[in-house]
PDB file of C-alpha atoms in Angstrom:
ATOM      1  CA  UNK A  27      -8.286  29.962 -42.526  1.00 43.00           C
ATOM      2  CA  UNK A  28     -10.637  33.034 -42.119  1.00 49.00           C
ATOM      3  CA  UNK A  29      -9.883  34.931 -38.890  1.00 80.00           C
ATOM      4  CA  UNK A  30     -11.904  33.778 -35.918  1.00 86.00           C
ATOM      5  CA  UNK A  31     -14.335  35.635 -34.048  1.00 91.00           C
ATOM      6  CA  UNK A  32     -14.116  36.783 -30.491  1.00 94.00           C
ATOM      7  CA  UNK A  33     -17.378  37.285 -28.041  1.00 95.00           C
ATOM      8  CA  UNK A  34     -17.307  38.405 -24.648  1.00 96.00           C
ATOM      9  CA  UNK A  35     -18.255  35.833 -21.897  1.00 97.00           C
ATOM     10  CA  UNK A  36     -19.662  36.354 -18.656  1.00 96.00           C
ATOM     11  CA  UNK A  37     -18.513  35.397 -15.363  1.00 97.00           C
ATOM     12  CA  UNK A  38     -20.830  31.857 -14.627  1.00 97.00           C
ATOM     13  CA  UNK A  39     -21.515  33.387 -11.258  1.00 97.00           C
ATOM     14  CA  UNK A  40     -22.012  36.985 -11.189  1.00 95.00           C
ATOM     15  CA  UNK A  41     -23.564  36.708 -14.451  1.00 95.00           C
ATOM     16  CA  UNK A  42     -21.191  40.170 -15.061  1.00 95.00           C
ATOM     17  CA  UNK A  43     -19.466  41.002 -18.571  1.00 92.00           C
ATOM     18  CA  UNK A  44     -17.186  44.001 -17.337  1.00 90.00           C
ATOM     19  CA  UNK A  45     -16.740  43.829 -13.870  1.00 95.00           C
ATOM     20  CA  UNK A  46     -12.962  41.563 -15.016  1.00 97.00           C
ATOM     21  CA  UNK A  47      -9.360  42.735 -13.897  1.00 97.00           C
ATOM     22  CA  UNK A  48      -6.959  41.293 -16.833  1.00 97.00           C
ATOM     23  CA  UNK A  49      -4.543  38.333 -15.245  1.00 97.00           C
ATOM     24  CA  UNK A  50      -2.933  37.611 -18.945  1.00 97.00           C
ATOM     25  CA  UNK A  51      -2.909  39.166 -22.444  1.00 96.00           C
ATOM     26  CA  UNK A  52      -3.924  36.996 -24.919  1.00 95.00           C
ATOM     27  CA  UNK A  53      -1.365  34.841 -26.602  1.00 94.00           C
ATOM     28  CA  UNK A  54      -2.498  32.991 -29.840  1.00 93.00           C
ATOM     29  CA  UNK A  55      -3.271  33.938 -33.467  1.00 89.00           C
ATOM     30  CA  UNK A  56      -5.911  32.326 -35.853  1.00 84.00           C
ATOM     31  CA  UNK A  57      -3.561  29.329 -36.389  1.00 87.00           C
ATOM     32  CA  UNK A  58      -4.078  28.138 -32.939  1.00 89.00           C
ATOM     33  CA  UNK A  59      -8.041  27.013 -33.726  1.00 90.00           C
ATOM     34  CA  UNK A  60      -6.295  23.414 -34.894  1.00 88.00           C
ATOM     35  CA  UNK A  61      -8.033  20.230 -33.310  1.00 87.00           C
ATOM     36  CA  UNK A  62      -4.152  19.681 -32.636  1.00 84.00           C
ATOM     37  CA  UNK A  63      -3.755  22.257 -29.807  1.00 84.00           C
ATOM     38  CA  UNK A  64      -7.317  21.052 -28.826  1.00 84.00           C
ATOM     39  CA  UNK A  65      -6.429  17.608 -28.563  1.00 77.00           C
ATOM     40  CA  UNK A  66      -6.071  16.819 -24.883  1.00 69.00           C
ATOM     41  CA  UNK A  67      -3.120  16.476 -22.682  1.00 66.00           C
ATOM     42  CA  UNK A  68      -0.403  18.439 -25.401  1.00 64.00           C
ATOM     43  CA  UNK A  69       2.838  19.175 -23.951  1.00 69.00           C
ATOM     44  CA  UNK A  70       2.452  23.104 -22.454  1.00 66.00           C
ATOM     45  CA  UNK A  71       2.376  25.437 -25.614  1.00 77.00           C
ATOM     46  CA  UNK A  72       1.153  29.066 -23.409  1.00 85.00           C
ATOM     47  CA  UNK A  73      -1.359  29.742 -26.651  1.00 91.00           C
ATOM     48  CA  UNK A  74      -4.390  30.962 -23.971  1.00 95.00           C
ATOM     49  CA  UNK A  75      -7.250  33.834 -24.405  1.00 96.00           C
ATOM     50  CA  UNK A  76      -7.319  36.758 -22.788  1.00 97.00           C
ATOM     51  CA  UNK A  77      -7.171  35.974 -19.197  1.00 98.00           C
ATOM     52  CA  UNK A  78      -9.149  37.994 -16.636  1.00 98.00           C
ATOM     53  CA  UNK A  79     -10.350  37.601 -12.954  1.00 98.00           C
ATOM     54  CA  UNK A  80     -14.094  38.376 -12.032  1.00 98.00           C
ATOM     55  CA  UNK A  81     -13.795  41.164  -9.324  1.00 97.00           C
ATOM     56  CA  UNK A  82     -16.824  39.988  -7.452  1.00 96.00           C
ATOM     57  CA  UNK A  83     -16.970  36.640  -6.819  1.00 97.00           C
ATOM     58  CA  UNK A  84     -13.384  35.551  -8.281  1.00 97.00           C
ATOM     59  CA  UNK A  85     -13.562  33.383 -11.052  1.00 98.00           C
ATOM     60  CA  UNK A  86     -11.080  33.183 -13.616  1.00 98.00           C
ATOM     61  CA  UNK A  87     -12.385  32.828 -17.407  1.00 98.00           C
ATOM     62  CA  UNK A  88     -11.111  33.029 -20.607  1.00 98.00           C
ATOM     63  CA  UNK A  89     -12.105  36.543 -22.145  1.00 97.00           C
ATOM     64  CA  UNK A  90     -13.361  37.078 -25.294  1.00 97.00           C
ATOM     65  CA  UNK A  91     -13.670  34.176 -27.020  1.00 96.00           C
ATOM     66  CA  UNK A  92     -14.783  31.717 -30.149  1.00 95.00           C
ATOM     67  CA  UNK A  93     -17.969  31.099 -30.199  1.00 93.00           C
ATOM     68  CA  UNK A  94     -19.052  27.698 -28.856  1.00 92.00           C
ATOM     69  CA  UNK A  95     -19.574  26.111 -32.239  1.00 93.00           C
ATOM     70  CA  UNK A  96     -15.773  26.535 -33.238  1.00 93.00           C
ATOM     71  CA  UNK A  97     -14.798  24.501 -29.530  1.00 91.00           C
ATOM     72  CA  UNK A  98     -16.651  21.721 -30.213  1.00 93.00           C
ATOM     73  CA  UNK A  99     -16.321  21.204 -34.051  1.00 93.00           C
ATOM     74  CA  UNK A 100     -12.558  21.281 -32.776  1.00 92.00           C
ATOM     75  CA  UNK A 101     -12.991  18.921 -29.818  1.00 92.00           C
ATOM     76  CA  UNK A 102     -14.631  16.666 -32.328  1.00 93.00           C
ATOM     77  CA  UNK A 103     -11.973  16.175 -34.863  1.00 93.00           C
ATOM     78  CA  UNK A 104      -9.063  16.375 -31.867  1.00 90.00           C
ATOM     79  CA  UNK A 105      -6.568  13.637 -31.526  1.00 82.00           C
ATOM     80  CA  UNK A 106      -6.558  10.624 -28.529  1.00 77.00           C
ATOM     81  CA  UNK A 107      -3.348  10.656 -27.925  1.00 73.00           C
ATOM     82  CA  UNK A 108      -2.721  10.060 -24.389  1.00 72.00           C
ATOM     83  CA  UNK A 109      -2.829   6.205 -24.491  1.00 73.00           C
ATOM     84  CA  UNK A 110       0.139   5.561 -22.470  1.00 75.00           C
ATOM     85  CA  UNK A 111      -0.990   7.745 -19.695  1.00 79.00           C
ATOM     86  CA  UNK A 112      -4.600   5.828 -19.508  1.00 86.00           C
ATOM     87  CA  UNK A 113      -3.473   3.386 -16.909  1.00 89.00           C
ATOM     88  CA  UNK A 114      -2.402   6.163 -14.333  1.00 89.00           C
ATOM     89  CA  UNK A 115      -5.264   7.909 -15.139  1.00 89.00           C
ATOM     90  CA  UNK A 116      -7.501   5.422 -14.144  1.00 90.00           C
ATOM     91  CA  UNK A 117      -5.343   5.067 -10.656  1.00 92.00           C
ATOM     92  CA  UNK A 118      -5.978   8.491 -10.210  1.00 94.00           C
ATOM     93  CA  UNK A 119      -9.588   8.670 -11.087  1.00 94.00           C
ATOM     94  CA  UNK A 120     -10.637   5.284  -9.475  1.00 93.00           C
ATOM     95  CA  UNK A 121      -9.529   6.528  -5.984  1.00 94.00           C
ATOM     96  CA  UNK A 122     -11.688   9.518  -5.820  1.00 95.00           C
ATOM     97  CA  UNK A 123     -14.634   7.515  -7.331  1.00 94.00           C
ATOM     98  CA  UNK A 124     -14.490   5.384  -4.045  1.00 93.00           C
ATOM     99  CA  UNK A 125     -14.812   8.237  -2.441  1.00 95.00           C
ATOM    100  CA  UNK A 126     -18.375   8.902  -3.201  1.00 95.00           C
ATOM    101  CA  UNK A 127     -19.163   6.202  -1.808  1.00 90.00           C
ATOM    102  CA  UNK A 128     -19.249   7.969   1.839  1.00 91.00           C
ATOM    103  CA  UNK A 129     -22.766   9.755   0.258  1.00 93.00           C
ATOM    104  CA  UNK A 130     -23.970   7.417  -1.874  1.00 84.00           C
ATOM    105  CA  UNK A 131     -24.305   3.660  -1.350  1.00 73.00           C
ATOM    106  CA  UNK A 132     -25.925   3.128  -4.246  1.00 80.00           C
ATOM    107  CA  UNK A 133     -24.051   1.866  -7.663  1.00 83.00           C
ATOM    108  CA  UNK A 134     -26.286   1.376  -9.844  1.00 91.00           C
ATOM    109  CA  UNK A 135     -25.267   3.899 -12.872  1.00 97.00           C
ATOM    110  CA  UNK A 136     -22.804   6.198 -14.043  1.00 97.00           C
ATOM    111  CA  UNK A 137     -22.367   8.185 -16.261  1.00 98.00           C
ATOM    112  CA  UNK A 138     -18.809  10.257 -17.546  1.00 98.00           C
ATOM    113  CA  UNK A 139     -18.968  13.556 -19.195  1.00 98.00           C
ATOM    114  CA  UNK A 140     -16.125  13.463 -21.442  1.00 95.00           C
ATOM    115  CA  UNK A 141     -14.894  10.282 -21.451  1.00 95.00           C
ATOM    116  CA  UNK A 142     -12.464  10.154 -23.619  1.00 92.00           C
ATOM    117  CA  UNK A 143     -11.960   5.860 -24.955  1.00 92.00           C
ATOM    118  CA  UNK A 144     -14.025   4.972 -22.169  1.00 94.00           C
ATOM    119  CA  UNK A 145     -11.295   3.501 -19.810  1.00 93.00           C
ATOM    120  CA  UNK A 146     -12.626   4.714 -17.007  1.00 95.00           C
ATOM    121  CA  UNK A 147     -16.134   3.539 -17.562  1.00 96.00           C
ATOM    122  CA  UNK A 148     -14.852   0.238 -17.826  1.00 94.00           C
ATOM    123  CA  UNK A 149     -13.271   1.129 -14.017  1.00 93.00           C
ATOM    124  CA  UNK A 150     -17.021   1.942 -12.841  1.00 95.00           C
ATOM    125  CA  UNK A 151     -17.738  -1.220 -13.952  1.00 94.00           C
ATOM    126  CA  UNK A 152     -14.651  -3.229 -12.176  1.00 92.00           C
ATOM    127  CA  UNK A 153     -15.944  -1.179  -8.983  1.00 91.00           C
ATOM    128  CA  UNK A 154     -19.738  -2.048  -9.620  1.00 92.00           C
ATOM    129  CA  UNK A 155     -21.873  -0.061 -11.396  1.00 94.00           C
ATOM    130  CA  UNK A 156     -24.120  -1.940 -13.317  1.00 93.00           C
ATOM    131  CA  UNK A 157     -24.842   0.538 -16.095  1.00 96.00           C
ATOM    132  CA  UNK A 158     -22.449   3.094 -17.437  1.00 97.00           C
ATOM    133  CA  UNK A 159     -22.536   5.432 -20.519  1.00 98.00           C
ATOM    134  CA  UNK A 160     -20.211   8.165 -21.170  1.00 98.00           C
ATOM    135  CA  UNK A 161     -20.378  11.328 -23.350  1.00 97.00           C
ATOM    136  CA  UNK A 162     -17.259  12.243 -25.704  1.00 96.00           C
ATOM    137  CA  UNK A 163     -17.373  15.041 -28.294  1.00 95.00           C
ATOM    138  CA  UNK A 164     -13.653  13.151 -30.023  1.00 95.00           C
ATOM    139  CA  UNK A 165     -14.726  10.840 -33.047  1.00 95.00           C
ATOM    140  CA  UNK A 166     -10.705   9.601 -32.375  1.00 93.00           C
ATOM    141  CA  UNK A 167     -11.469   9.191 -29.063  1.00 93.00           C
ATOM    142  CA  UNK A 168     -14.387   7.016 -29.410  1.00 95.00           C
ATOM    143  CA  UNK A 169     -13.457   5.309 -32.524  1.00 94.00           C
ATOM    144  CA  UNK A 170     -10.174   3.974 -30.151  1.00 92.00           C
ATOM    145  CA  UNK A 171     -12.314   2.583 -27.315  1.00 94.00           C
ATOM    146  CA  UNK A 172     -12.611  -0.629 -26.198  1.00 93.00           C
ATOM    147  CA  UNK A 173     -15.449  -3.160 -28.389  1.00 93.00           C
ATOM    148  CA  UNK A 174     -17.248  -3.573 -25.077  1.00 91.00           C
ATOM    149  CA  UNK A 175     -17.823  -0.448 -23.725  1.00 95.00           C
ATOM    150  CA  UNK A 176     -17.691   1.568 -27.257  1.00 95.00           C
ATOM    151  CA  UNK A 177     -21.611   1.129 -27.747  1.00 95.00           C
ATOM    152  CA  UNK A 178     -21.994   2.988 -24.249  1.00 96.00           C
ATOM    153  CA  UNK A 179     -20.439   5.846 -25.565  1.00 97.00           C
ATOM    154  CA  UNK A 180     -22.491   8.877 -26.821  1.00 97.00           C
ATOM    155  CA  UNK A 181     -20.139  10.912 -29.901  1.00 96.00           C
ATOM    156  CA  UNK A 182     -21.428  14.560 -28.868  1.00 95.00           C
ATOM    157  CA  UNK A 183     -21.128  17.540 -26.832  1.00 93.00           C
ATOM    158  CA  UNK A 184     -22.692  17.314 -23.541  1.00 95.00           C
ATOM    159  CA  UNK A 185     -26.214  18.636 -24.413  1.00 93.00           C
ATOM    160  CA  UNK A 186     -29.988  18.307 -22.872  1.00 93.00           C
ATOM    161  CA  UNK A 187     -32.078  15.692 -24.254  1.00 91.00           C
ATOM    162  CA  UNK A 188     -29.448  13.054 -24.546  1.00 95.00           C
ATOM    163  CA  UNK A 189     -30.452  10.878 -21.402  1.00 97.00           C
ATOM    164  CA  UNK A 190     -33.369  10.979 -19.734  1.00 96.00           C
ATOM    165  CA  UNK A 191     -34.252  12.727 -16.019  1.00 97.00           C
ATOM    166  CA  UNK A 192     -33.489  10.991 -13.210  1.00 96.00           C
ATOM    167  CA  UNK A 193     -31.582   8.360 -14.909  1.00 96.00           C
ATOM    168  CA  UNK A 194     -28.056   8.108 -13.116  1.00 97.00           C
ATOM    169  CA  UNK A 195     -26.487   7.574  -9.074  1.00 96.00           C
ATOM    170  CA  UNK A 196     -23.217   9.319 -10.230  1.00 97.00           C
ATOM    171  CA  UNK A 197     -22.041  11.615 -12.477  1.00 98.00           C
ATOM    172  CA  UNK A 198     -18.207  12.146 -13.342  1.00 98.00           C
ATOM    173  CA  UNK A 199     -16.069  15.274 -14.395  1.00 97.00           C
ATOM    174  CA  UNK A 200     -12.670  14.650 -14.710  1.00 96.00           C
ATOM    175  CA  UNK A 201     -10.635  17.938 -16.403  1.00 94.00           C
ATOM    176  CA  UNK A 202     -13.731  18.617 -18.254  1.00 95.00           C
ATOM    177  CA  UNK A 203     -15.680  21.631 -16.563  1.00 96.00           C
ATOM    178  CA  UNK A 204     -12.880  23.964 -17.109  1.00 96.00           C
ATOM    179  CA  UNK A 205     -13.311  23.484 -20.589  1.00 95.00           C
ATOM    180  CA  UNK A 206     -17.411  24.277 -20.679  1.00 95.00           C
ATOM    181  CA  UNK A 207     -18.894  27.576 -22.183  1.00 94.00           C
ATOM    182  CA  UNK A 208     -21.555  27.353 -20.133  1.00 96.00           C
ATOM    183  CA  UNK A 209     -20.606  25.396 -16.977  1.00 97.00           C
ATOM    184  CA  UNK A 210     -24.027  26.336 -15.160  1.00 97.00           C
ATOM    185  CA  UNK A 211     -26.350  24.869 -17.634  1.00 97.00           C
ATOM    186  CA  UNK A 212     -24.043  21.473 -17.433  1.00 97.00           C
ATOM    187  CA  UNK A 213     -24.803  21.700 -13.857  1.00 98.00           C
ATOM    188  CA  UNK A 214     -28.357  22.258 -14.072  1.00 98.00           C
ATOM    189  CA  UNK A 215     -28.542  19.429 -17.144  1.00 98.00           C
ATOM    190  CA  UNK A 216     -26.321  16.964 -14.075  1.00 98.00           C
ATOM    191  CA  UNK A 217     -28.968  18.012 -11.887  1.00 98.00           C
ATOM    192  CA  UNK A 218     -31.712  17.006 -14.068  1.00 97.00           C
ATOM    193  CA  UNK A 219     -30.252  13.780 -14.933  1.00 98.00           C
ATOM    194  CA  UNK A 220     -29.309  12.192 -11.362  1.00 97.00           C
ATOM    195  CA  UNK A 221     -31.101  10.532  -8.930  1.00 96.00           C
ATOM    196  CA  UNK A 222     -32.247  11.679  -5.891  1.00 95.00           C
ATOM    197  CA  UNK A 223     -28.951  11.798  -3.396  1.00 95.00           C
ATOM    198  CA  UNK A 224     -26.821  10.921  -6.469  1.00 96.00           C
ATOM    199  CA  UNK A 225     -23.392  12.596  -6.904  1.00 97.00           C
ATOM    200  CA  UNK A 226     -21.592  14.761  -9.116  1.00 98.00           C
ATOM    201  CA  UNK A 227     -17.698  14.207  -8.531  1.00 97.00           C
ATOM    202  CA  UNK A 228     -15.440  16.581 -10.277  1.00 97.00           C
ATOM    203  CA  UNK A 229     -11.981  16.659 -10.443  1.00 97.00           C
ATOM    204  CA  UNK A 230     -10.277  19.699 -12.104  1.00 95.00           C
ATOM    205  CA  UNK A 231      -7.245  22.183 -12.012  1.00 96.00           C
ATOM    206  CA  UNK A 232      -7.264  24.679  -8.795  1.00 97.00           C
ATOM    207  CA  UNK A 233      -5.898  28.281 -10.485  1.00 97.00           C
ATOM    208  CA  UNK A 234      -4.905  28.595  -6.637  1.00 96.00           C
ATOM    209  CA  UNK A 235      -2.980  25.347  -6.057  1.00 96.00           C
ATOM    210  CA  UNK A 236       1.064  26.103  -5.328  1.00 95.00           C
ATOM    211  CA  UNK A 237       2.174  24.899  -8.549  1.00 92.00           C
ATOM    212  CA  UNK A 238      -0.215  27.048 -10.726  1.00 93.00           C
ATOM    213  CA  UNK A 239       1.053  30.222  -9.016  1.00 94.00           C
ATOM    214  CA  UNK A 240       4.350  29.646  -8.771  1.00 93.00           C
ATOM    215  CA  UNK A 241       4.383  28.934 -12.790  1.00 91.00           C
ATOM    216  CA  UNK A 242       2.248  31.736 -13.327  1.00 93.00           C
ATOM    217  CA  UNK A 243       1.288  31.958 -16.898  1.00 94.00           C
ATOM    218  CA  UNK A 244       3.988  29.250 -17.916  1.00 91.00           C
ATOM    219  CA  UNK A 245       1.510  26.711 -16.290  1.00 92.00           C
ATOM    220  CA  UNK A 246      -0.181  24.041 -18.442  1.00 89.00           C
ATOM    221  CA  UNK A 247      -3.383  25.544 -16.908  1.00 93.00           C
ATOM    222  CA  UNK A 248      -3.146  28.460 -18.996  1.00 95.00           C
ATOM    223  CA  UNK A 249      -4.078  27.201 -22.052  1.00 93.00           C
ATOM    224  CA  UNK A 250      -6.525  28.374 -24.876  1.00 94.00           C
ATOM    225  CA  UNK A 251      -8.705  25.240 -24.453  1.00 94.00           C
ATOM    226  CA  UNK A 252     -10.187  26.038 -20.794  1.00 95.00           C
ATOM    227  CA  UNK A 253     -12.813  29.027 -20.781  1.00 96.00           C
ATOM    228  CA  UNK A 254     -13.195  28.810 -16.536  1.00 98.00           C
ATOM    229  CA  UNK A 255      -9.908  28.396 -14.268  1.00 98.00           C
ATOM    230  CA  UNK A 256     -11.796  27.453 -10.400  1.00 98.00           C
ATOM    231  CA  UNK A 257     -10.212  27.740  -6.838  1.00 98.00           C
ATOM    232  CA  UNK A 258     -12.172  25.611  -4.667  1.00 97.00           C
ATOM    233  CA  UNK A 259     -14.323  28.896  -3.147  1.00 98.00           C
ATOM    234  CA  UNK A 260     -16.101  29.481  -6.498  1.00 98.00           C
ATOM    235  CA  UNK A 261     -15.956  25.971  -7.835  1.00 98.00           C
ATOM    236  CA  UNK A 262     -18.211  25.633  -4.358  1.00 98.00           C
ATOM    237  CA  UNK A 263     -20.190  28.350  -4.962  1.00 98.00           C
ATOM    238  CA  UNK A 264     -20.789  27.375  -8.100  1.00 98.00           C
ATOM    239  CA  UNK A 265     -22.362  24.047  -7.289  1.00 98.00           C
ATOM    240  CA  UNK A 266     -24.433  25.405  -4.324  1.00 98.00           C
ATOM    241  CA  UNK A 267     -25.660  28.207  -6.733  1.00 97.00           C
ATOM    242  CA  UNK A 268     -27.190  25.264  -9.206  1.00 98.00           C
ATOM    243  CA  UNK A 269     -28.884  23.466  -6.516  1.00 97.00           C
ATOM    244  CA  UNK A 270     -26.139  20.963  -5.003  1.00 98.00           C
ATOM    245  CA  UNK A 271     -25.093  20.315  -1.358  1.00 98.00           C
ATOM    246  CA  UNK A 272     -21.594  20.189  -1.556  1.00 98.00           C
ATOM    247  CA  UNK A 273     -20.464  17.163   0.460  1.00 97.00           C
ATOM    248  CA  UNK A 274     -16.434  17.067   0.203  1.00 97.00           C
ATOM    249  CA  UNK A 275     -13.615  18.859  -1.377  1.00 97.00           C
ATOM    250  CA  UNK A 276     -10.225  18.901  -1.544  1.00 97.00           C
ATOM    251  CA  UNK A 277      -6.334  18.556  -3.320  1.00 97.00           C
ATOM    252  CA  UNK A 278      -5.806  15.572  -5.530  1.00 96.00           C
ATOM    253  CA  UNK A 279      -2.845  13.376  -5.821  1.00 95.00           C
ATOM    254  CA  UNK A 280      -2.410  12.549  -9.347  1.00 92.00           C
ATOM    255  CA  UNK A 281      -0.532   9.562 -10.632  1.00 91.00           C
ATOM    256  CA  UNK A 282       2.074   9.934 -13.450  1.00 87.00           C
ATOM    257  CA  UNK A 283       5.284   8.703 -14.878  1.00 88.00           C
ATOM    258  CA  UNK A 284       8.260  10.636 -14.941  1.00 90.00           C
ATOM    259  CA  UNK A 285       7.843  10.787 -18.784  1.00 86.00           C
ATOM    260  CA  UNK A 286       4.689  12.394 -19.038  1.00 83.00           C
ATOM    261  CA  UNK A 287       5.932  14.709 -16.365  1.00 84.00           C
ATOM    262  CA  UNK A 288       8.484  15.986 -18.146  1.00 86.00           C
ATOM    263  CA  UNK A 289       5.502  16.239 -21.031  1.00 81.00           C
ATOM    264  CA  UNK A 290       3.869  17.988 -19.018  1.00 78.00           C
ATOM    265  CA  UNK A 291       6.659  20.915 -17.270  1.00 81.00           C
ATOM    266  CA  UNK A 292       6.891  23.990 -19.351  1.00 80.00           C
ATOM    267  CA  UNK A 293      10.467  23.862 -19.379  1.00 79.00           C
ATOM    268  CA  UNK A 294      12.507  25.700 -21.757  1.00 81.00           C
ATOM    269  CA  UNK A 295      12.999  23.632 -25.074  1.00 80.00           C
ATOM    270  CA  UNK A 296      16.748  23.034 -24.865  1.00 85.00           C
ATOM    271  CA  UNK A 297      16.215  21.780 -20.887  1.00 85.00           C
ATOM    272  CA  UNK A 298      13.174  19.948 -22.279  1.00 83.00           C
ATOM    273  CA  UNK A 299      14.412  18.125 -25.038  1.00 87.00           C
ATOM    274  CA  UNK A 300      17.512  16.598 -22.870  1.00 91.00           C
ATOM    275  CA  UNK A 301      15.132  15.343 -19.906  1.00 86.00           C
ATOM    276  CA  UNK A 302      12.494  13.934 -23.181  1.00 87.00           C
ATOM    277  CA  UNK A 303      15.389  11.568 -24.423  1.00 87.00           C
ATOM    278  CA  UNK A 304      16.614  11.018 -20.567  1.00 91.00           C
ATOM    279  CA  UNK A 305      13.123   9.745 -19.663  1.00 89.00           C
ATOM    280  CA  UNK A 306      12.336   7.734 -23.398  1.00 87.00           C
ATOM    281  CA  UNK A 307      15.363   5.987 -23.187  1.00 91.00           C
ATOM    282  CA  UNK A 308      16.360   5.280 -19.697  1.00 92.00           C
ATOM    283  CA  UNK A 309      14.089   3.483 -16.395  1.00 91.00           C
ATOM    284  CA  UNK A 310      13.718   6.566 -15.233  1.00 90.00           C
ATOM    285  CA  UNK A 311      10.847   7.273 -18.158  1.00 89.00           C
ATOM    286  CA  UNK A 312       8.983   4.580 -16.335  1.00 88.00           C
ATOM    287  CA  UNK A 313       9.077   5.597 -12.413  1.00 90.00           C
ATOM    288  CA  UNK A 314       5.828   6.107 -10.731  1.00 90.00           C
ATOM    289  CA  UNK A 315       5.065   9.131  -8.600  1.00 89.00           C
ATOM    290  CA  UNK A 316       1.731  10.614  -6.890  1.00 91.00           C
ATOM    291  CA  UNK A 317       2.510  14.002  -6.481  1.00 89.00           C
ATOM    292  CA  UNK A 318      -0.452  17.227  -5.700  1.00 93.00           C
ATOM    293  CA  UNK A 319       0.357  19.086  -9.263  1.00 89.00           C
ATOM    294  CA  UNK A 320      -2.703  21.378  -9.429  1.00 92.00           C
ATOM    295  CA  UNK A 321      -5.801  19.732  -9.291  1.00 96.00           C
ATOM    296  CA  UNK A 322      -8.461  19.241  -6.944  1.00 97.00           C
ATOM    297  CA  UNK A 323     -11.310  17.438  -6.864  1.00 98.00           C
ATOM    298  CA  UNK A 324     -15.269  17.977  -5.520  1.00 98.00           C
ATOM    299  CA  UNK A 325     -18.249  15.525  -4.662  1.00 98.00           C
ATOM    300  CA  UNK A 326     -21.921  17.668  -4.468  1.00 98.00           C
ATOM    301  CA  UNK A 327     -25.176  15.771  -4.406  1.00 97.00           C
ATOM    302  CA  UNK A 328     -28.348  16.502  -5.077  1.00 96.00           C
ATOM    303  CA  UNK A 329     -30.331  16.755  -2.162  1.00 86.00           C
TER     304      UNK A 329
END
């Protein structure tokens, strides 16, 4: 593989390029641009950018990086391989939807940026939106989705021109703005595309949640696929600065099994390995448990 190369990125609210304090040194090398280690949900590898801190405002962002192009031609031949997970995931994701229904009575359409198989669109549907269309840059990912929601499903990057303005009531996020090069133009492209009074609702990792700090760079969070890390003051600023009211915020309780949390924990391999086989082969594997593991969650409308 020729070597990759790396561009300096702004913060997406100062706008600055060297106004950074360095969090991280970069850990990765050319063979981490694989669609595997940009497949989502991977057990914790600590392959990441450069990690810095935006002394202004805040933000955490990946710094340099690959251009664009290389993310999404990656995203598009990455793996859906999170299949046994999908039915928490939609626990998870279907209780915060609800909650956007304190702003917005309306449920007429929805629409999911990066939407994986589509499971959750078929959720919006069970809850009563009558149209739904979703936008997934995985040909895997797409190709494994249901027969009846499949042709709802746009193969792409999120990009203008795909829908038209005004189109949609909500507008769903989930783990998918951290991974955006250019999170204010999604935002202004969300704007475009809603309703009047419809609803973005995001729900993403908080670099300032307990768990994320107390791992430090051993988090999952770290990771070489997210180019913006928020805490909930700039993932607020950010909306207002893009034309949102910002109606609710706050910690998210996500819904897992005990396997995929052990998936998930950056433990060291020997440790892992033993609690892997403990949780594939015993009950245990199977135990539900809502626990606040990093992630918080947002609801902005456009007003």
């Amino acid at each position: 593989m020729s070597k990759i190369a790396l561009y300096p990125t702004k913060c997406a609210i100062c706008g600055t390029e060297n106004n950074a304090a360095e969090v991280y040194r970069s850990r990765f090398d050319d063979g981490s641009f694989d669609p595997a280690i940009f497949s989502a949900r991977r057990s914790p590898d600590r392959v990441h950018y450069r990690i810095v801190r935006c002394k202004s405002c805040g933000l955490v962002r990946s710094d340099p990086t690959a251009d664009a192009n290389v993310a999404s031609d990656l995203y598009r031949q990455s793996s859906f391989n999170y299949a046994p997970e999908v039915e928490n995931l939609n626990a998870t994701y279907a209780r915060y939807l609800k909650k956007v229904w304190r702003y917005s009575q309306t449920q007429g359409s929805l629409l999911e940026i990066g939407c994986g198989a589509g499971f959750f669109l078929e959720e919006a549907r069970r809850q009563g939106y009558q149209r739904v269309a979703g936008v997934e840059p995985s040909e895997r990912a797409v190709a494994a989705a249901a027969a009846g929601i499949r042709n709802s499903i746009v193969c792409s990057i999120m990009r203008p021109g795909l829908f038209a303005p005004g189109l949609f009531d909500t507008i769903c996020l989930f783990q998918t703005l951290d991974h955006m090069d250019a999170p204010g133009a999604l935002l202004d492209e969300c704007f475009r595309l809603l309703k009047p009074g419809g609803c973005v609702m995001a729900l993403n990792h908080n670099i300032r949640s307990l768990p994320v700090r107390v791992l430090a760079e051993r988090s999952p969070v770290i990771d070489i696929e997210h180019t913006y890390l928020y805490s909930p003051e700039t993932m607020t600023r950010l909306f207002i600065d893009h034309g949102f009211r910002v109606r609710e915020r706050g910690t998210v309780f996500n819904r897992y099994t005990m396997r995929y949390l052990v998936h998930l924990s950056p433990l060291p391999a020997p440790v892992k390995r033993i609690f892997i086989w403990i949780t594939g082969n015993t009950a245990l594997g199977g135990v539900r448990v809502r626990l606040p593991i990093g992630n918080m969650y947002i609801i902005a409308q456009k007003t």
